[in-house]
Amino acid sequence: MSQLEPLIADLALILICAGAMTLLFKSLKQPIVLGYIVAGFLASPNMPYMPSVHDMHGIHLWSEIGVIFLLFALGLEFSFKKILKMGAAPIIAAIAIILAMMYVGACTGELFGWSKMDCIYLGGMLAMSSTTIIFKAFDDMGLRKERFAGLVLSVLIIEDILAIVLMVMLSTLAVSKEFEGEQMLGSILQLALYLILWFTVGIYFIPMILRKLKRLMNEETLLITALALCFGMVVAASAAGFSAAFGAFVMGSILSETVEAKKIEHLVSPVKNLFGAIFFVSVGMMVDVALIVEYIVPILCIIAAIMVGHTLLSTCGFLLSGQSLKTSMQCSFSLTQIGEFAFILATLGTSLHVTSDFLYPIVVAVSVFTTFTTPYMIRLAEPAYNVAARLLPRKWIVRLERNTDEKEEKVANELQQLWSRAFKRFVFVLLINSVLCIAIISIMFYYGEPLLAKLVPSAWLHPVTAAITLALCSPFLWMLLRAEGDSYEANTLWESGPRWRVRLTACALLRFFITIAFVSCFVDYAVPWSSWLGIFLLVAIMFFIFYSPHLEKHSKELAQNFTDNLTAKDN
């Protein structure tokens, strides 16, 4: 009789335990993720009265794949356009909440004398509320249509994005072993450049490829293609020094803007559920009852920090974003838990060997408790507001309640709306085209020039490299210099008085100086731009970029294709 491989036997045990626990927790109307964690504990070596897994390395490998699928699915549900439509309120609230709760978490760790890395990772874990648990709680309680629920879900989307940024920052911090502001700023800028570049390239090419191959795309081929793109981006992100999870999220967010997004999400869902279950089961395997008993005091203190921190500091964050006191308290009471990203950050700290062994089971214990209390905290928000309304001075209540509803009901000034749209488009054009130019320059410098060195004489190497790079960048330089300059919004604002002309002129000058900075780099690489020949080339190239009808036509075609791909899902 053949012997089963240990990994297959372990998978059978995991799925049997997970199946039994999810059915039990579903019947108890509790989040299924808790069932997975309990199943992991039952199947782990820490539970001596049950069969346990043998190949922990294989389980951890599958759990890493589970993280990739979880982040890929999160990206499929995400939309950059939704972020732009949300306005400033959720962004302000999310940033304020994350910063406040990271500080609370770090201070809590320091109270117990934990290491600096333990404190920083704990702060990151406490800063992220659970999208899955809150969404389910709102659904079960019939609150999805409430205004505060929509605001909470908007904040959670922002938190998910910032969690990705936090993962990259903590990975960098773990490798360097020290907190250096310049290095961290460089990592954030590198992350932003990578995100903008791949989003732009992906939106331009991937929908076009999917359209051309549509007749060949059944469910099977679409699933395989989507997973191939996902893991391709995982490899690209890892090669660029980012985490695999970040690459999966980026590709998910790109595919979310295609017309096939819903179909891909539906096809990927069973795969995500399988590997996601293995990930959460592996989280449960890290639970050590002896450690929980040993660290019961820190666990209780962290739970208190989450409850008090969110109910007070998150309320202040929502007030800062312009919400009323009642809405702010309803939102903040909904966020009093930690969930999926806390597990992912804990896994990251463990895999990088920068956090202590006790931190993982502590976080799991805290997550389990705060998950159970989430519905009760949501219900407690309104009674807590009534108490606050009685205790606070009347003039404070009147002032705090005046914030949002009246403001939102007023129709914004038409010219201010036009300026808001024009400025958003200006920033959008500036970022995308600048990043594309930087990417082309980097590719030519690292890969193009060594190849050209084999084909052209050394005396001509720099001029030829500069000319090719300029030719590739020229459509994007045109868009930098002239795109949106003659739009309806810009023309209307220009005719509306000097106040708007000053703003439009400032934007135009900024575009001009950024364009001339790029062109100066190309000219200086070929010949010193301070010489007469360099100055002549600089003026000639700027004149060509500004007036060339062929370049204008080509640039507008590129921009139109990108816009069509970006808006195809809405049509």
Coordinates of C-alpha atoms in Angstrom, one line a residue:
M1 CA 0.0 0.0 0.0
S2 CA 1.4 3.4 -1.0
Q3 CA 2.4 5.9 1.6
L4 CA 0.8 9.4 1.5
E5 CA 3.1 12.3 1.3
P6 CA 3.1 14.3 4.6
L7 CA 2.0 17.4 2.9
I8 CA -1.1 15.7 1.5
A9 CA -2.0 14.2 4.9
D10 CA -1.5 17.6 6.5
L11 CA -3.8 19.2 3.9
A12 CA -6.4 16.6 4.6
L13 CA -6.3 17.3 8.3
I14 CA -6.3 21.1 7.8
L15 CA -9.4 21.0 5.5
I16 CA -11.3 18.5 7.8
C17 CA -10.7 20.8 10.8
A18 CA -11.4 23.9 8.8
G19 CA -14.6 22.5 7.4
A20 CA -15.9 21.4 10.8
M21 CA -15.1 24.7 12.5
T22 CA -16.5 26.9 9.7
L23 CA -19.8 25.0 9.8
L24 CA -19.9 25.4 13.6
F25 CA -19.1 29.1 13.5
K26 CA -21.5 29.7 10.7
S27 CA -24.3 28.1 12.8
L28 CA -23.2 30.4 15.7
K29 CA -23.4 33.4 13.4
Q30 CA -19.7 34.2 14.1
P31 CA -17.0 35.3 11.6
I32 CA -15.7 32.3 9.7
V33 CA -12.1 33.6 10.0
L34 CA -12.3 32.8 13.7
G35 CA -13.3 29.2 12.8
Y36 CA -10.1 28.9 10.7
I37 CA -8.0 30.1 13.6
V38 CA -9.6 27.6 16.0
A39 CA -9.1 24.9 13.3
G40 CA -5.4 25.8 13.1
F41 CA -5.1 25.5 16.9
L42 CA -6.7 22.1 16.9
A43 CA -4.4 20.8 14.1
S44 CA -1.2 22.3 15.5
P45 CA 1.4 20.6 17.6
N46 CA 0.3 22.9 20.5
M47 CA -2.8 20.7 20.9
P48 CA -1.6 17.3 22.2
Y49 CA -5.0 15.6 22.2
M50 CA -5.6 15.9 18.4
P51 CA -3.7 14.7 15.3
S52 CA -1.3 17.4 14.2
V53 CA 0.5 18.5 11.0
H54 CA 4.0 17.3 10.3
D55 CA 5.4 19.5 7.5
M56 CA 5.2 23.0 8.9
H57 CA 7.5 24.3 6.2
G58 CA 5.0 23.2 3.5
I59 CA 2.1 24.8 5.4
H60 CA 3.9 28.1 5.7
L61 CA 4.7 28.0 2.0
W62 CA 1.0 27.5 1.2
S63 CA 0.1 30.3 3.6
E64 CA 2.3 32.7 1.8
I65 CA 0.5 31.8 -1.4
G66 CA -2.7 32.5 0.6
V67 CA -1.5 36.0 1.4
I68 CA -0.8 36.6 -2.3
F69 CA -4.4 35.6 -3.2
L70 CA -5.9 37.6 -0.3
L71 CA -4.1 40.7 -1.5
F72 CA -4.9 40.0 -5.1
A73 CA -8.6 39.7 -4.3
L74 CA -8.4 42.9 -2.2
G75 CA -7.0 44.7 -5.2
L76 CA -9.8 43.4 -7.4
E77 CA -12.3 45.0 -5.0
F78 CA -10.3 48.3 -4.9
S79 CA -10.6 51.2 -7.3
F80 CA -8.4 54.3 -7.6
K81 CA -11.4 56.1 -9.1
K82 CA -13.3 55.5 -5.9
I83 CA -10.5 57.1 -3.9
L84 CA -10.7 60.2 -6.0
K85 CA -14.5 60.4 -5.7
M86 CA -14.4 60.1 -1.9
G87 CA -13.1 63.5 -1.2
A88 CA -10.8 64.5 1.6
A89 CA -12.8 63.4 4.6
P90 CA -12.1 59.6 4.6
I91 CA -8.4 60.3 3.7
I92 CA -7.9 62.7 6.6
A93 CA -9.8 60.4 9.0
A94 CA -7.8 57.3 8.0
I95 CA -4.4 59.0 8.2
A96 CA -5.3 60.5 11.6
I97 CA -6.5 57.2 13.0
I98 CA -3.5 55.2 11.8
L99 CA -1.0 57.7 13.2
A100 CA -2.8 57.9 16.5
M101 CA -3.2 54.1 16.9
M102 CA 0.4 53.4 15.9
Y103 CA 1.5 55.7 18.6
V104 CA -0.9 54.0 21.1
G105 CA 0.4 50.6 20.1
A106 CA 4.0 51.6 20.3
C107 CA 3.5 53.2 23.8
T108 CA 1.7 50.1 25.0
G109 CA 4.6 47.9 24.0
E110 CA 7.1 50.2 25.7
L111 CA 5.2 49.9 29.0
F112 CA 6.1 46.3 29.1
G113 CA 9.7 46.8 28.1
W114 CA 9.4 45.2 24.7
S115 CA 12.0 45.7 22.0
K116 CA 11.8 48.7 19.6
M117 CA 10.8 46.5 16.7
D118 CA 8.1 44.7 18.7
C119 CA 6.6 48.1 19.6
I120 CA 6.7 49.4 16.1
Y121 CA 5.1 46.2 14.7
L122 CA 2.5 46.2 17.4
G123 CA 1.6 49.8 16.6
G124 CA 1.1 48.8 12.9
M125 CA -1.1 45.9 13.9
L126 CA -3.3 48.0 16.1
A127 CA -3.7 50.7 13.4
M128 CA -5.5 48.5 11.0
S129 CA -9.2 47.5 11.6
S130 CA -10.7 44.5 9.9
T131 CA -12.6 45.1 6.6
T132 CA -14.0 41.6 6.5
I133 CA -15.4 41.6 10.1
I134 CA -16.8 45.2 9.9
F135 CA -18.4 44.5 6.5
K136 CA -20.0 41.3 7.9
A137 CA -21.2 43.1 11.1
F138 CA -22.9 45.9 9.1
D139 CA -24.5 43.3 6.8
D140 CA -25.8 41.2 9.7
M141 CA -27.1 44.3 11.5
G142 CA -28.7 45.8 8.5
L143 CA -26.6 49.0 8.7
R144 CA -25.0 48.9 5.2
K145 CA -27.2 51.7 3.9
E146 CA -26.5 54.0 6.9
R147 CA -24.4 57.1 6.1
F148 CA -21.8 56.3 8.8
A149 CA -21.4 52.8 7.5
G150 CA -20.5 54.2 4.0
L151 CA -17.9 56.5 5.6
V152 CA -16.4 53.6 7.7
L153 CA -16.0 51.4 4.5
S154 CA -14.4 54.3 2.7
V155 CA -11.9 54.7 5.6
L156 CA -11.2 51.0 5.5
I157 CA -10.3 51.2 1.8
I158 CA -7.8 54.0 2.6
E159 CA -6.5 51.9 5.5
D160 CA -6.0 48.9 3.2
I161 CA -3.9 51.1 0.8
L162 CA -1.9 52.6 3.7
A163 CA -1.4 49.1 5.1
I164 CA 0.4 48.1 1.9
V165 CA 2.6 51.2 2.3
L166 CA 3.1 50.2 6.0
M167 CA 4.1 46.7 5.0
V168 CA 6.8 48.0 2.6
M169 CA 8.1 50.5 5.3
L170 CA 8.3 47.8 8.0
S171 CA 10.0 45.5 5.6
T172 CA 12.6 48.2 4.9
L173 CA 12.9 48.9 8.5
A174 CA 13.4 45.2 9.4
V175 CA 16.2 44.9 6.8
S176 CA 18.0 48.1 7.9
K177 CA 17.5 47.4 11.6
E178 CA 17.3 51.1 12.2
F179 CA 14.9 54.0 11.6
E180 CA 16.5 56.5 9.2
G181 CA 14.2 59.2 7.9
E182 CA 16.0 59.6 4.6
Q183 CA 16.0 55.9 3.8
M184 CA 12.3 55.6 4.8
L185 CA 11.4 58.6 2.6
G186 CA 13.3 57.1 -0.3
S187 CA 11.4 53.8 0.2
I188 CA 8.1 55.7 0.1
L189 CA 9.1 57.6 -3.0
Q190 CA 10.2 54.4 -4.7
L191 CA 6.9 52.8 -3.7
A192 CA 4.9 55.7 -5.2
L193 CA 6.9 55.6 -8.4
Y194 CA 6.5 51.9 -8.7
L195 CA 2.7 52.1 -8.1
I196 CA 2.1 54.9 -10.6
L197 CA 4.3 53.3 -13.2
W198 CA 2.8 49.9 -13.1
F199 CA -0.8 51.2 -12.8
T200 CA -0.3 53.4 -15.9
V201 CA 1.4 50.7 -18.0
G202 CA -1.1 48.1 -16.8
I203 CA -4.1 50.3 -17.6
Y204 CA -2.8 51.1 -21.1
F205 CA -1.8 47.5 -22.1
I206 CA -3.8 44.9 -20.2
P207 CA -7.3 46.0 -21.2
M208 CA -6.1 46.2 -24.8
I209 CA -4.7 42.7 -24.6
L210 CA -7.9 41.3 -23.0
R211 CA -10.0 42.9 -25.7
K212 CA -7.9 41.4 -28.5
L213 CA -8.0 38.0 -26.9
K214 CA -11.6 38.1 -25.9
R215 CA -12.7 35.5 -28.5
L216 CA -10.3 33.0 -26.9
M217 CA -11.3 33.8 -23.3
N218 CA -13.5 31.3 -21.6
E219 CA -13.6 30.9 -17.9
E220 CA -10.6 28.6 -17.8
T221 CA -8.3 30.7 -19.9
L222 CA -9.4 34.0 -18.2
L223 CA -8.6 32.5 -14.8
I224 CA -5.2 31.2 -15.9
T225 CA -4.4 34.6 -17.6
A226 CA -5.4 36.5 -14.5
L227 CA -3.3 34.3 -12.2
A228 CA -0.4 34.5 -14.6
L229 CA -0.6 38.4 -14.5
C230 CA -0.8 38.2 -10.7
F231 CA 2.2 36.1 -10.2
G232 CA 4.1 37.9 -12.9
M233 CA 3.6 41.1 -10.9
V234 CA 4.6 39.3 -7.7
V235 CA 7.9 38.4 -9.4
A236 CA 8.4 42.0 -10.7
A237 CA 7.6 43.5 -7.2
S238 CA 10.1 41.1 -5.5
A239 CA 12.8 42.0 -8.1
A240 CA 12.2 45.7 -7.3
G241 CA 12.6 45.0 -3.6
F242 CA 9.0 45.0 -2.5
S243 CA 6.9 42.2 -0.9
A244 CA 5.1 39.6 -3.0
A245 CA 1.8 40.7 -1.4
F246 CA 2.3 44.2 -2.7
G247 CA 2.8 43.0 -6.2
A248 CA -0.4 40.9 -6.0
F249 CA -2.3 43.9 -4.8
V250 CA -1.0 46.1 -7.6
M251 CA -2.1 43.7 -10.3
G252 CA -5.5 43.2 -8.6
S253 CA -6.0 47.0 -8.6
I254 CA -5.1 47.2 -12.3
L255 CA -7.5 44.4 -13.3
S256 CA -10.2 46.0 -11.2
E257 CA -10.4 48.8 -13.8
T258 CA -11.1 46.4 -16.7
V259 CA -14.5 45.3 -18.0
E260 CA -13.6 41.7 -16.9
A261 CA -13.1 42.7 -13.3
K262 CA -16.3 41.1 -11.9
K263 CA -15.8 37.9 -13.9
I264 CA -12.1 37.6 -12.7
E265 CA -13.2 38.3 -9.1
H266 CA -15.8 35.6 -9.4
L267 CA -13.3 33.1 -10.9
V268 CA -10.5 33.8 -8.4
S269 CA -12.9 33.7 -5.4
P270 CA -12.8 29.8 -4.8
V271 CA -9.0 29.8 -5.2
K272 CA -8.7 32.7 -2.8
N273 CA -11.0 31.0 -0.3
L274 CA -8.9 27.8 -0.4
F275 CA -5.5 29.3 0.1
G276 CA -6.9 32.1 2.3
A277 CA -8.3 29.4 4.6
I278 CA -4.8 27.7 4.7
F279 CA -3.3 31.1 5.7
F280 CA -5.7 31.7 8.6
V281 CA -5.4 28.1 9.7
S282 CA -1.6 28.6 9.8
V283 CA -2.3 31.7 12.0
G284 CA -4.2 29.5 14.4
M285 CA -1.3 27.0 14.5
M286 CA 0.8 29.8 16.1
V287 CA -1.5 30.0 19.1
D288 CA 0.2 28.8 22.2
V289 CA -2.1 28.6 25.2
A290 CA 0.9 28.6 27.6
L291 CA 2.2 31.9 26.1
I292 CA -1.3 33.4 26.2
V293 CA -1.6 32.6 29.9
E294 CA 1.9 34.0 30.5
Y295 CA 1.1 37.2 28.7
I296 CA -2.5 37.6 29.8
V297 CA -1.8 41.1 31.3
P298 CA -0.3 42.5 28.1
I299 CA -3.2 41.0 26.1
L300 CA -5.8 42.7 28.4
C301 CA -3.9 46.0 28.2
I302 CA -3.7 45.8 24.4
I303 CA -7.5 45.1 24.2
A304 CA -8.1 48.1 26.4
A305 CA -5.8 50.2 24.3
I306 CA -7.8 49.3 21.2
M307 CA -11.1 50.0 22.8
V308 CA -10.2 53.3 24.4
G309 CA -7.9 54.4 21.6
H310 CA -10.4 53.9 18.8
T311 CA -13.4 55.3 20.8
L312 CA -11.5 58.5 21.7
L313 CA -8.7 59.1 19.2
S314 CA -10.7 57.8 16.2
T315 CA -13.6 60.0 17.1
C316 CA -11.2 62.9 17.1
G317 CA -9.9 61.8 13.7
F318 CA -13.4 61.8 12.2
L319 CA -14.2 65.2 13.8
L320 CA -11.0 66.5 12.3
S321 CA -12.2 65.3 8.8
G322 CA -15.4 67.4 9.3
Q323 CA -17.9 64.9 10.6
S324 CA -20.5 65.5 13.3
L325 CA -20.0 64.2 16.8
K326 CA -22.7 61.5 16.4
T327 CA -21.3 60.3 13.1
S328 CA -17.8 60.3 14.4
M329 CA -18.7 58.2 17.4
Q330 CA -20.7 55.7 15.3
C331 CA -17.7 55.4 13.0
S332 CA -15.0 55.0 15.7
F333 CA -17.0 52.5 17.7
S334 CA -17.2 50.3 14.5
L335 CA -13.4 50.2 14.2
T336 CA -12.6 48.6 17.6
Q337 CA -11.0 45.4 16.4
I338 CA -7.9 44.2 14.5
G339 CA -8.0 41.5 11.8
E340 CA -6.5 40.3 8.6
F341 CA -3.7 42.8 8.2
A342 CA -2.6 42.3 11.8
F343 CA -2.0 38.6 11.0
I344 CA -0.2 39.5 7.8
L345 CA 2.1 42.0 9.6
A346 CA 2.7 39.5 12.4
T347 CA 3.6 36.9 9.8
L348 CA 6.0 39.4 8.2
G349 CA 7.7 40.2 11.5
T350 CA 8.1 36.5 12.2
S351 CA 9.4 35.6 8.7
L352 CA 12.0 38.4 8.9
H353 CA 13.0 37.3 12.4
V354 CA 12.6 40.9 13.8
T355 CA 9.8 40.3 16.3
S356 CA 9.6 38.2 19.4
D357 CA 7.9 34.8 19.4
F358 CA 5.3 35.9 21.9
L359 CA 3.9 38.7 19.7
Y360 CA 2.1 36.4 17.3
P361 CA -0.1 34.5 19.7
I362 CA -0.8 37.8 21.6
V363 CA -2.1 39.4 18.5
V364 CA -4.3 36.4 17.6
A365 CA -5.8 36.4 21.1
V366 CA -6.5 40.1 20.9
S367 CA -8.1 39.7 17.4
V368 CA -10.3 36.9 18.6
F369 CA -11.6 38.9 21.5
T370 CA -12.2 42.2 19.6
T371 CA -13.9 40.3 16.8
F372 CA -16.5 38.9 19.2
T373 CA -17.1 42.4 20.7
T374 CA -17.5 44.3 17.4
P375 CA -21.3 44.0 17.0
Y376 CA -21.7 45.1 20.7
M377 CA -19.4 48.1 20.2
I378 CA -21.4 49.2 17.1
R379 CA -24.6 49.0 19.2
L380 CA -23.0 50.9 22.0
A381 CA -22.2 54.0 19.9
E382 CA -25.6 55.7 20.1
P383 CA -26.0 55.3 23.9
A384 CA -22.4 56.5 24.3
Y385 CA -23.3 59.6 22.2
N386 CA -26.4 60.3 24.3
V387 CA -24.2 60.2 27.4
A388 CA -21.6 62.5 25.8
A389 CA -24.4 64.9 24.7
R390 CA -25.6 65.2 28.3
L391 CA -22.1 65.6 29.8
L392 CA -20.5 68.0 27.3
P393 CA -21.4 71.7 27.4
R394 CA -24.3 72.6 25.2
K395 CA -22.3 75.1 23.1
W396 CA -19.8 72.3 22.3
I397 CA -22.5 70.0 21.1
V398 CA -24.1 72.6 18.9
R399 CA -20.7 73.5 17.4
L400 CA -19.7 69.8 16.8
E401 CA -23.0 68.9 15.3
R402 CA -22.9 71.8 12.9
N403 CA -20.0 70.3 10.9
T404 CA -21.2 68.1 8.1
D405 CA -24.8 67.9 7.2
E406 CA -25.3 71.6 6.5
K407 CA -22.0 71.8 4.6
E408 CA -22.8 68.8 2.5
E409 CA -26.3 70.0 1.7
K410 CA -25.0 73.3 0.3
V411 CA -24.2 73.4 -3.3
A412 CA -20.5 74.1 -3.8
N413 CA -19.5 77.2 -5.8
E414 CA -19.4 76.4 -9.5
L415 CA -16.0 77.9 -10.1
Q416 CA -14.5 76.1 -7.1
Q417 CA -15.9 72.8 -8.5
L418 CA -14.2 73.7 -11.9
W419 CA -10.9 74.4 -10.2
S420 CA -11.1 71.2 -8.1
R421 CA -11.6 69.2 -11.3
A422 CA -8.9 71.1 -13.2
F423 CA -6.4 70.7 -10.3
K424 CA -7.0 67.0 -9.9
R425 CA -6.4 66.5 -13.6
F426 CA -3.3 68.6 -13.4
V427 CA -1.8 66.5 -10.6
F428 CA -2.9 63.3 -12.4
V429 CA -1.2 64.3 -15.7
L430 CA 1.9 65.6 -13.9
L431 CA 2.5 62.4 -11.8
I432 CA 1.8 59.9 -14.6
N433 CA 3.9 61.6 -17.3
S434 CA 6.8 62.4 -15.0
V435 CA 6.9 58.8 -13.7
L436 CA 6.8 57.4 -17.2
C437 CA 9.7 59.7 -18.3
I438 CA 11.7 58.7 -15.2
A439 CA 11.0 55.0 -16.0
I440 CA 12.1 55.4 -19.6
I441 CA 15.3 57.2 -18.6
S442 CA 16.1 54.5 -16.0
I443 CA 15.5 51.6 -18.5
M444 CA 17.7 53.3 -21.2
F445 CA 20.5 54.0 -18.6
Y446 CA 20.6 50.5 -17.2
Y447 CA 19.7 48.4 -20.2
G448 CA 19.6 50.5 -23.4
E449 CA 23.0 52.2 -23.2
P450 CA 25.0 48.9 -22.6
L451 CA 23.3 47.4 -25.6
L452 CA 24.0 50.5 -27.7
A453 CA 27.7 50.5 -26.6
K454 CA 28.1 47.3 -28.7
L455 CA 26.6 49.0 -31.8
V456 CA 27.8 52.6 -32.0
P457 CA 31.3 54.2 -31.6
S458 CA 32.0 55.4 -28.0
A459 CA 32.2 59.0 -29.2
W460 CA 28.5 58.8 -30.3
L461 CA 27.2 56.7 -27.4
H462 CA 25.9 59.5 -25.2
P463 CA 24.3 61.6 -28.1
V464 CA 22.6 58.5 -29.5
T465 CA 21.4 57.3 -26.1
A466 CA 20.0 60.8 -25.3
A467 CA 18.3 61.1 -28.8
I468 CA 16.5 57.7 -28.4
T469 CA 15.5 58.4 -24.8
L470 CA 14.2 61.8 -25.9
A471 CA 12.2 60.3 -28.7
L472 CA 10.6 57.8 -26.4
C473 CA 9.8 60.4 -23.8
S474 CA 8.5 63.1 -26.3
P475 CA 4.8 62.2 -26.2
F476 CA 4.8 62.3 -22.4
L477 CA 6.8 65.6 -22.4
W478 CA 4.1 67.1 -24.7
M479 CA 1.4 66.0 -22.3
L480 CA 3.4 67.5 -19.4
L481 CA 3.8 70.8 -21.2
R482 CA 0.4 71.2 -22.9
A483 CA -2.2 68.6 -21.7
E484 CA -5.3 70.1 -20.3
G485 CA -4.1 73.6 -21.0
D486 CA -7.0 74.3 -23.3
S487 CA -9.7 72.3 -21.5
Y488 CA -13.2 73.6 -20.8
E489 CA -12.4 74.1 -17.1
A490 CA -9.1 76.0 -17.8
N491 CA -10.8 78.3 -20.3
T492 CA -13.8 79.0 -18.1
L493 CA -11.6 79.8 -15.1
W494 CA -9.3 82.0 -17.2
E495 CA -12.2 84.1 -18.2
S496 CA -13.5 84.3 -14.6
G497 CA -11.0 86.8 -13.1
P498 CA -7.4 87.3 -11.9
R499 CA -7.8 84.9 -8.9
W500 CA -8.1 81.9 -11.1
R501 CA -5.6 83.2 -13.7
V502 CA -2.9 83.3 -11.0
R503 CA -3.5 79.6 -10.1
L504 CA -3.6 78.5 -13.8
T505 CA -0.4 80.4 -14.5
A506 CA 1.3 78.8 -11.5
C507 CA 0.3 75.3 -12.8
A508 CA 1.5 76.2 -16.3
L509 CA 4.8 77.4 -15.1
L510 CA 5.4 74.3 -13.0
R511 CA 4.6 72.1 -16.0
F512 CA 7.0 74.2 -18.1
F513 CA 9.9 74.0 -15.6
I514 CA 9.5 70.2 -15.1
T515 CA 9.5 69.7 -18.9
I516 CA 12.6 71.9 -19.4
A517 CA 14.3 70.0 -16.6
F518 CA 13.8 66.7 -18.4
V519 CA 14.9 68.2 -21.7
S520 CA 18.0 69.8 -20.1
C521 CA 19.0 66.4 -18.8
F522 CA 18.9 64.9 -22.3
V523 CA 20.8 67.8 -23.8
D524 CA 23.4 67.9 -21.1
Y525 CA 24.0 64.1 -21.6
A526 CA 24.6 64.6 -25.3
V527 CA 26.5 68.0 -25.1
P528 CA 27.0 70.5 -22.3
W529 CA 23.7 72.5 -22.4
S530 CA 25.5 75.6 -21.1
S531 CA 27.4 75.7 -24.5
W532 CA 26.0 77.5 -27.5
L533 CA 25.2 74.2 -29.1
G534 CA 23.5 73.0 -26.0
I535 CA 21.4 76.1 -25.6
F536 CA 20.4 75.9 -29.3
L537 CA 19.3 72.3 -28.9
L538 CA 17.4 73.0 -25.7
V539 CA 15.4 75.8 -27.4
A540 CA 14.9 73.8 -30.6
I541 CA 13.6 70.7 -28.7
M542 CA 11.2 72.8 -26.5
F543 CA 9.9 74.5 -29.7
F544 CA 9.4 71.1 -31.3
I545 CA 7.6 69.7 -28.3
F546 CA 5.3 72.7 -28.1
Y547 CA 4.4 73.1 -31.8
S548 CA 4.8 69.8 -33.5
P549 CA 1.4 68.7 -34.9
H550 CA 2.6 65.1 -35.4
L551 CA 3.7 64.9 -31.7
E552 CA 0.4 66.5 -30.6
K553 CA -1.6 63.9 -32.6
H554 CA 0.4 61.0 -31.3
S555 CA 0.2 62.2 -27.7
K556 CA -3.5 62.7 -27.8
E557 CA -4.0 59.2 -29.2
L558 CA -2.0 57.7 -26.3
A559 CA -4.0 59.8 -23.8
Q560 CA -7.3 58.9 -25.4
N561 CA -6.5 55.1 -25.3
F562 CA -5.5 55.4 -21.7
T563 CA -8.7 57.3 -20.8
D564 CA -10.9 54.8 -22.8
N565 CA -9.3 51.9 -20.9
L566 CA -9.7 53.6 -17.6
T567 CA -13.4 54.4 -18.1
A568 CA -14.4 51.3 -20.1
K569 CA -15.8 49.7 -16.9
D570 CA -18.2 52.6 -16.3
N571 CA -19.6 52.6 -19.8

